[in-house]
XYZ file of C-alpha atoms in Angstrom:
153
model
C -46.751 16.015 -140.245
C -45.536 12.889 -140.368
C -45.956 10.234 -143.301
C -46.432 7.522 -140.762
C -48.844 8.790 -137.737
C -47.688 6.961 -134.452
C -49.395 4.109 -133.133
C -50.113 4.210 -129.667
C -51.083 1.479 -127.470
C -50.377 1.516 -123.917
C -50.812 -2.214 -122.720
C -48.497 -3.955 -125.345
C -46.673 -6.700 -123.645
C -43.122 -8.155 -124.545
C -41.663 -11.664 -125.235
C -38.632 -12.329 -125.029
C -38.591 -15.998 -125.689
C -39.276 -16.402 -129.218
C -41.009 -14.469 -132.076
C -44.389 -14.308 -131.990
C -47.439 -12.299 -133.667
C -49.461 -9.706 -132.084
C -52.493 -8.265 -132.847
C -52.679 -4.475 -132.236
C -55.329 -2.726 -133.046
C -55.113 0.895 -134.724
C -57.783 3.453 -135.694
C -60.427 0.479 -135.160
C -58.541 -2.208 -137.449
C -56.655 -4.504 -136.454
C -53.377 -5.882 -138.195
C -50.799 -8.232 -137.481
C -47.414 -8.013 -136.587
C -44.481 -10.548 -136.568
C -41.288 -9.446 -134.744
C -38.243 -11.175 -132.674
C -37.423 -8.002 -131.226
C -39.040 -5.132 -130.256
C -37.382 -1.757 -130.788
C -39.313 1.507 -128.698
C -38.634 4.498 -130.371
C -39.369 7.479 -128.480
C -40.121 10.852 -130.416
C -41.642 8.757 -133.580
C -41.901 11.880 -135.228
C -41.005 16.015 -135.056
C -43.386 18.159 -133.714
C -43.605 21.524 -134.620
C -46.230 23.302 -132.515
C -47.779 24.500 -135.602
C -45.288 27.478 -135.282
C -44.514 29.321 -138.353
C -41.428 28.921 -139.953
C -40.451 26.049 -137.886
C -40.901 23.233 -140.520
C -39.374 25.776 -142.984
C -35.921 26.799 -141.109
C -35.092 23.847 -138.326
C -33.022 20.881 -138.971
C -35.129 18.135 -137.911
C -32.968 14.713 -136.221
C -34.482 11.874 -137.028
C -31.908 9.632 -139.216
C -28.354 9.474 -140.466
C -29.530 12.094 -143.427
C -30.546 14.428 -140.468
C -27.020 14.078 -138.704
C -25.122 14.213 -141.455
C -27.028 17.591 -142.472
C -26.757 19.335 -139.133
C -22.705 18.402 -138.539
C -22.869 19.591 -141.952
C -24.184 23.310 -140.523
C -22.439 22.639 -137.357
C -18.907 22.991 -139.150
C -20.194 25.845 -141.803
C -20.410 28.065 -138.372
C -17.592 26.894 -137.332
C -15.494 28.139 -140.694
C -17.686 30.915 -140.907
C -16.946 32.452 -137.426
C -13.431 31.252 -137.874
C -12.839 34.200 -140.375
C -10.482 37.282 -139.376
C -12.621 39.886 -140.031
C -15.609 38.368 -137.914
C -15.993 40.457 -134.574
C -16.305 38.323 -131.389
C -20.075 39.256 -130.924
C -20.624 38.421 -134.454
C -19.142 34.896 -133.485
C -21.224 34.433 -130.744
C -24.617 34.891 -132.552
C -23.315 32.469 -135.561
C -22.166 30.166 -132.274
C -25.573 29.745 -130.227
C -26.675 26.527 -131.271
C -30.527 25.988 -130.288
C -32.091 22.739 -129.824
C -35.959 22.321 -129.637
C -37.194 19.542 -127.749
C -36.612 18.854 -124.004
C -37.206 14.969 -124.666
C -34.719 12.312 -125.353
C -33.037 13.446 -128.362
C -32.861 16.985 -128.204
C -31.254 16.644 -124.711
C -28.803 13.268 -126.037
C -28.111 15.770 -128.928
C -27.503 18.950 -126.730
C -24.793 16.570 -124.617
C -23.271 15.596 -127.856
C -22.614 18.563 -129.107
C -21.412 20.290 -125.836
C -18.730 16.999 -125.993
C -18.171 17.867 -129.371
C -17.268 21.023 -128.516
C -15.437 20.889 -125.834
C -12.953 17.969 -127.386
C -12.135 17.927 -130.442
C -13.335 22.037 -131.662
C -11.431 23.345 -128.640
C -8.204 21.451 -130.188
C -8.648 23.110 -133.833
C -10.062 26.687 -132.868
C -9.503 26.978 -129.303
C -10.970 31.064 -129.652
C -14.066 29.594 -131.075
C -15.471 26.613 -128.865
C -15.185 29.403 -125.442
C -17.378 31.520 -127.777
C -19.911 28.762 -128.095
C -23.609 28.380 -126.511
C -25.674 26.015 -126.297
C -29.770 26.116 -125.573
C -32.164 24.124 -125.242
C -35.696 25.334 -125.498
C -38.420 22.808 -124.423
C -42.083 23.551 -123.483
C -42.966 21.441 -120.679
C -41.746 23.163 -117.139
C -38.357 20.566 -117.029
C -37.073 18.401 -119.460
C -37.503 14.985 -119.667
C -40.582 15.242 -118.197
C -41.796 11.846 -118.604
C -39.204 10.243 -117.159
C -37.962 8.934 -113.938
C -37.092 12.509 -111.514
C -33.631 10.175 -110.443
C -33.089 9.793 -113.522
C -33.737 13.936 -114.622
C -30.976 14.520 -112.167
């Protein structure tokens, strides 16, 4: 669970003219928030669905530090799989990337990983890029379920 739980407010109005003060009730305690831009961040915290081992073993993607850790891990997998003594079956296991979450962050990350594997990595590790596999998992029946159906396609 995150240190700061997400603020749930369904009827927030946005003004583009000038900075303003809004009073937003949170758990029956109003507070004043001054802003001149409103940033809506989807996926405010990482959801583990209380599955054992996820929190301890998964890599989460919330900030630049997390992205750097994931980047390093991807290249560790590539370097390990590039060893001449590793069989193709073992290489496939090392290059099987699983992404949990079919929301905007998971889908965007899957697309970026695909682009990385089939552009830059294909130049430097052509045999490995063909063995890599990306799996995207979500609990919902389809990815990007809260988005317009035309956008999901």
